[in-house]
mmCIF file of C-alpha atoms in Angstrom:
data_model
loop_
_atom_site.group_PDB
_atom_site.id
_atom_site.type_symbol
_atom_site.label_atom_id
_atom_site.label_comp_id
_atom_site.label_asym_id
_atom_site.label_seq_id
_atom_site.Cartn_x
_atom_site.Cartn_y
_atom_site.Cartn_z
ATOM 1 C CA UNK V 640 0.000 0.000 0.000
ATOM 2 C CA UNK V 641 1.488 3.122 -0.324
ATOM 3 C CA UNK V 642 1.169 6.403 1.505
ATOM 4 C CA UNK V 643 -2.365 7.970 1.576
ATOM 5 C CA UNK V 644 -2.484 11.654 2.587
ATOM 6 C CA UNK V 645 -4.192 12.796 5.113
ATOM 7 C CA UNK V 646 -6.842 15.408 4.379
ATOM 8 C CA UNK V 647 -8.803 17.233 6.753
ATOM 9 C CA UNK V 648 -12.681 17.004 6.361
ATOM 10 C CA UNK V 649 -14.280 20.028 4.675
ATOM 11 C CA UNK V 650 -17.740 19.545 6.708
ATOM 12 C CA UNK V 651 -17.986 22.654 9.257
ATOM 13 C CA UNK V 652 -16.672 24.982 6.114
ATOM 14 C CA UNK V 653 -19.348 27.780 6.307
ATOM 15 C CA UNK V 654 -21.616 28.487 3.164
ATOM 16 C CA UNK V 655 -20.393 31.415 1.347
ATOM 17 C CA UNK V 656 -23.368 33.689 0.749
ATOM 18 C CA UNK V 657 -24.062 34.638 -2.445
ATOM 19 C CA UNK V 658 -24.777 38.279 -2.971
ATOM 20 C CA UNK V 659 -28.485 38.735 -4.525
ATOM 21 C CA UNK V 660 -28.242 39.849 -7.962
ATOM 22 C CA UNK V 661 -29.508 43.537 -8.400
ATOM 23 C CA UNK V 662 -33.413 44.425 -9.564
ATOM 24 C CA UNK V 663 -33.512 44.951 -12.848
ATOM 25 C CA UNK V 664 -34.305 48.108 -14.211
ATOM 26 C CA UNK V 665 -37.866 49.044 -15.180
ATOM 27 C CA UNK V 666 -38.640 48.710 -18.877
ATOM 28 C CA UNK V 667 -37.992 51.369 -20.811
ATOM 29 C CA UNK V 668 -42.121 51.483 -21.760
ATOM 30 C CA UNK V 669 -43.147 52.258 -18.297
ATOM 31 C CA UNK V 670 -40.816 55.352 -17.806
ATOM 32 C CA UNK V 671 -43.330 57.429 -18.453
ATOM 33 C CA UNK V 672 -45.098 57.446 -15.354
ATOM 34 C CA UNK V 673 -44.296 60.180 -12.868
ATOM 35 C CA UNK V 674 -42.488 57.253 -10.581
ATOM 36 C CA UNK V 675 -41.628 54.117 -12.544
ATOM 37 C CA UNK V 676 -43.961 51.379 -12.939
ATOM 38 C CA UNK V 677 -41.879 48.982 -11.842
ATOM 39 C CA UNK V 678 -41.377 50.588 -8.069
ATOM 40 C CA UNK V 679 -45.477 50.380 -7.650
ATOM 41 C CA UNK V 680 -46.688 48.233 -5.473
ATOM 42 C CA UNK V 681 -50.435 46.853 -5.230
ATOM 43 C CA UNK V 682 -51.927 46.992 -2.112
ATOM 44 C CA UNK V 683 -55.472 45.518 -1.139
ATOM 45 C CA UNK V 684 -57.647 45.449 1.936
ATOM 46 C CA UNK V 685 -60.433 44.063 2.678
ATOM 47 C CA UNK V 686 -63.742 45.062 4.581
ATOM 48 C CA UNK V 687 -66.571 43.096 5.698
ATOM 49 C CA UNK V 688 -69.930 43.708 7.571
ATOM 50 C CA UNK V 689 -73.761 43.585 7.956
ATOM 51 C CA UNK V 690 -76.906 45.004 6.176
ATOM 52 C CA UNK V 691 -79.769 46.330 7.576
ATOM 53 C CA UNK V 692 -82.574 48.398 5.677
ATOM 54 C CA UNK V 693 -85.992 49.266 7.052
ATOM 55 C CA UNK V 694 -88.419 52.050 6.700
ATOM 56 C CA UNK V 695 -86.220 54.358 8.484
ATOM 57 C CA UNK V 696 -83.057 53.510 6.222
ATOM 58 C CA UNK V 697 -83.497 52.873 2.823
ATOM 59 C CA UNK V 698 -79.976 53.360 0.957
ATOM 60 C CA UNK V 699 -76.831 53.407 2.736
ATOM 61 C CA UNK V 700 -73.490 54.127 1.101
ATOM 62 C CA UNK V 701 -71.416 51.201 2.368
ATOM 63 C CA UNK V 702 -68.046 52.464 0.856
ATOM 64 C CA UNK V 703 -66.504 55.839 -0.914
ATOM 65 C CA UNK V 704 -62.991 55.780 -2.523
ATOM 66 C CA UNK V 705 -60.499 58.024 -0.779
ATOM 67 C CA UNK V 706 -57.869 58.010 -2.905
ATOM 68 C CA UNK V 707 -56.534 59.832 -6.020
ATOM 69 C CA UNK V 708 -55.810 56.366 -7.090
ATOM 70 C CA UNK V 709 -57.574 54.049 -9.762
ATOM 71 C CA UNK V 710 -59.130 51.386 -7.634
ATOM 72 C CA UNK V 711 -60.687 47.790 -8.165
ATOM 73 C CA UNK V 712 -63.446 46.387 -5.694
ATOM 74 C CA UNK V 713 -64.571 42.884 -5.723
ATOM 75 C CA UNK V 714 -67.861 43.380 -3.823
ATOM 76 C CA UNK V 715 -69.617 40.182 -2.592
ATOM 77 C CA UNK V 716 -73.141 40.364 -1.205
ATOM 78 C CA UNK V 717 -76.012 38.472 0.702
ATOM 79 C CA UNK V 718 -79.415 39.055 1.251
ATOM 80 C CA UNK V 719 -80.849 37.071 3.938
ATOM 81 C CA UNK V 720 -83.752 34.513 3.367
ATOM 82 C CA UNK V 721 -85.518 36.745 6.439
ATOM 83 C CA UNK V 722 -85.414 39.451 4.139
ATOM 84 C CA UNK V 723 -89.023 40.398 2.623
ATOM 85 C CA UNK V 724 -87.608 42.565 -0.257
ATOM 86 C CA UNK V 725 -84.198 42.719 -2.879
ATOM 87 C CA UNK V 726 -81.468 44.051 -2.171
ATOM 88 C CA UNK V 727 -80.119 46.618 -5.080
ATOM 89 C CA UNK V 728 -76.049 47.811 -5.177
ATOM 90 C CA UNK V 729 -74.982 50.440 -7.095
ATOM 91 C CA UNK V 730 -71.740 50.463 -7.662
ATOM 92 C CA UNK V 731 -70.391 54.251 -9.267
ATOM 93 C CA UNK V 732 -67.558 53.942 -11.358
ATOM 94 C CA UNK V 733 -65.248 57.271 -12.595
ATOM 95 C CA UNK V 734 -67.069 58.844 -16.231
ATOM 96 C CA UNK V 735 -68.265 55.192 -16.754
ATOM 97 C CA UNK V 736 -72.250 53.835 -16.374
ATOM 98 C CA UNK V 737 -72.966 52.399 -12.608
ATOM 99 C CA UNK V 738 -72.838 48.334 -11.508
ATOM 100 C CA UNK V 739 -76.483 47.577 -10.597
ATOM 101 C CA UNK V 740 -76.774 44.594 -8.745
ATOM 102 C CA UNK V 741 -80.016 42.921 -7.638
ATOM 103 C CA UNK V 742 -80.002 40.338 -5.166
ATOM 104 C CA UNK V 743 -83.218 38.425 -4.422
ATOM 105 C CA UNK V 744 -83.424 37.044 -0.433
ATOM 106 C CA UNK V 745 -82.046 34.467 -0.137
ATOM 107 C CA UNK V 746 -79.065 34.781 -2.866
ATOM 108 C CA UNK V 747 -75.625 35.922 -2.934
ATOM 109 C CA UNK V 748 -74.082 38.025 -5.995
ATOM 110 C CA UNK V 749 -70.407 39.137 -6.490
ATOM 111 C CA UNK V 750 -68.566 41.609 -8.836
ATOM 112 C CA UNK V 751 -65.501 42.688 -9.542
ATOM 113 C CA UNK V 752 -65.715 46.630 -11.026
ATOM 114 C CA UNK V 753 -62.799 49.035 -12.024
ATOM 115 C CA UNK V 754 -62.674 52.660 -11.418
ATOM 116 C CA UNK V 755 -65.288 52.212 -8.185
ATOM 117 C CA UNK V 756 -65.897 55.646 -6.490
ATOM 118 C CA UNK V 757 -68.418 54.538 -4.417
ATOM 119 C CA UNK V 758 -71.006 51.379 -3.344
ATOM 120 C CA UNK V 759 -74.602 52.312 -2.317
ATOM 121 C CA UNK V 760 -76.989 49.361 -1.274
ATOM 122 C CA UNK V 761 -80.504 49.902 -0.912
ATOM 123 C CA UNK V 762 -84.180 48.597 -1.183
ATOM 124 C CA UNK V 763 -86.778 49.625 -3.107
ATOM 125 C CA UNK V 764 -90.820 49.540 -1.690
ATOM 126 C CA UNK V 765 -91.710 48.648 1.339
ATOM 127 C CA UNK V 766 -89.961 45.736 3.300
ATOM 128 C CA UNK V 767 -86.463 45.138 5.304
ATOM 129 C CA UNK V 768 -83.365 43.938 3.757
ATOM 130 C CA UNK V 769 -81.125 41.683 6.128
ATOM 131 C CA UNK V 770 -77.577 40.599 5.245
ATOM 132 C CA UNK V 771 -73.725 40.994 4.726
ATOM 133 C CA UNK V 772 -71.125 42.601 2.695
ATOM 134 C CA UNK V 773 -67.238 42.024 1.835
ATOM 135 C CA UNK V 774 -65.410 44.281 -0.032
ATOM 136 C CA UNK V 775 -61.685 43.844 -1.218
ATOM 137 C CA UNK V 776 -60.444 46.785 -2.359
ATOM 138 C CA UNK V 777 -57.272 47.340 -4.596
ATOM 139 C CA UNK V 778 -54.884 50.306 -5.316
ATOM 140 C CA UNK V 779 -51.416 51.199 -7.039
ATOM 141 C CA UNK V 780 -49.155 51.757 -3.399
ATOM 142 C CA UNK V 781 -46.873 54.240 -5.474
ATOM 143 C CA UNK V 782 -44.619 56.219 -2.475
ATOM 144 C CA UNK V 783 -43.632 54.124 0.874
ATOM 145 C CA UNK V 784 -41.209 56.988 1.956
ATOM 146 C CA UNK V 785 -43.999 59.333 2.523
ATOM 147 C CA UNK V 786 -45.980 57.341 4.641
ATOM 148 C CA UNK V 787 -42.957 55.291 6.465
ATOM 149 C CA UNK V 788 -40.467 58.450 7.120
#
């Protein structure tokens, strides 16, 4: 047999880290925006919560955009079986014709709708209206050091 070298065991060497590689610039289409396209961020949030029309409230506007951004809403809806009327939503959209939803009791409807500026439920005649809402609401997040510094 002849000699064998001796060599150390390599096991408790420490990974090396690799650095990440860097974010690639935005395209050169999207430049045009005021901040680039590719540094916007979407945020959504959602809402839930309950319905109740009578004789004393007939419309209620359940939501009413706050931004200066473009939003989209997915609005889901449910009029109770109790209920003795429909349920209509009216969903206003920016320089475009409304979302009109009508829900019979018992039923749920959903919709997704771009350029929302506000969601108005209400019943028409005379009757109650019992059930729930969930909105999820989405916007371009566009500047984090103005809110975060």
């Amino acid at each position: 047999m002849g000699k064998e070298k001796n060599k150390k065991c390599n096991c408790e060497k420490k990974e090396e880290k690799k650095p990440k590689p860097p974010k690639p610039p935005c395209p050169p289409e999207y430049k045009c925006f005021p901040k680039p396209f590719c540094d916007i961020e979407i945020v959504c949030t959602k809402t839930c919560g309950n319905i109740h029309l009578n004789h004393d409230v007939r419309d209620l506007n359940i939501w009413k955009k706050g931004l200066d951004e473009k939003t989209i809403v997915t609005a889901s809806f449910f009029n109770s079986s109790s209920s003795s009327v429909s349920l209509r939503v009216v969903v206003i959209r920016m320089g475009k014709i409304p979302v009109v939803l009508n829900i019979p009791k018992g039923n749920s409807l959903s919709a997704t709708v771009e350029d929302a500026v506000s969601i108005i439920v209400s019943h028409e005649g005379e009757g109650t209206v019992d059930g729930t809402y969930c909105l999820e609401i989405c916007f371009p997040f566009r500047d984090k050091k103005f809110f975060f510094n």
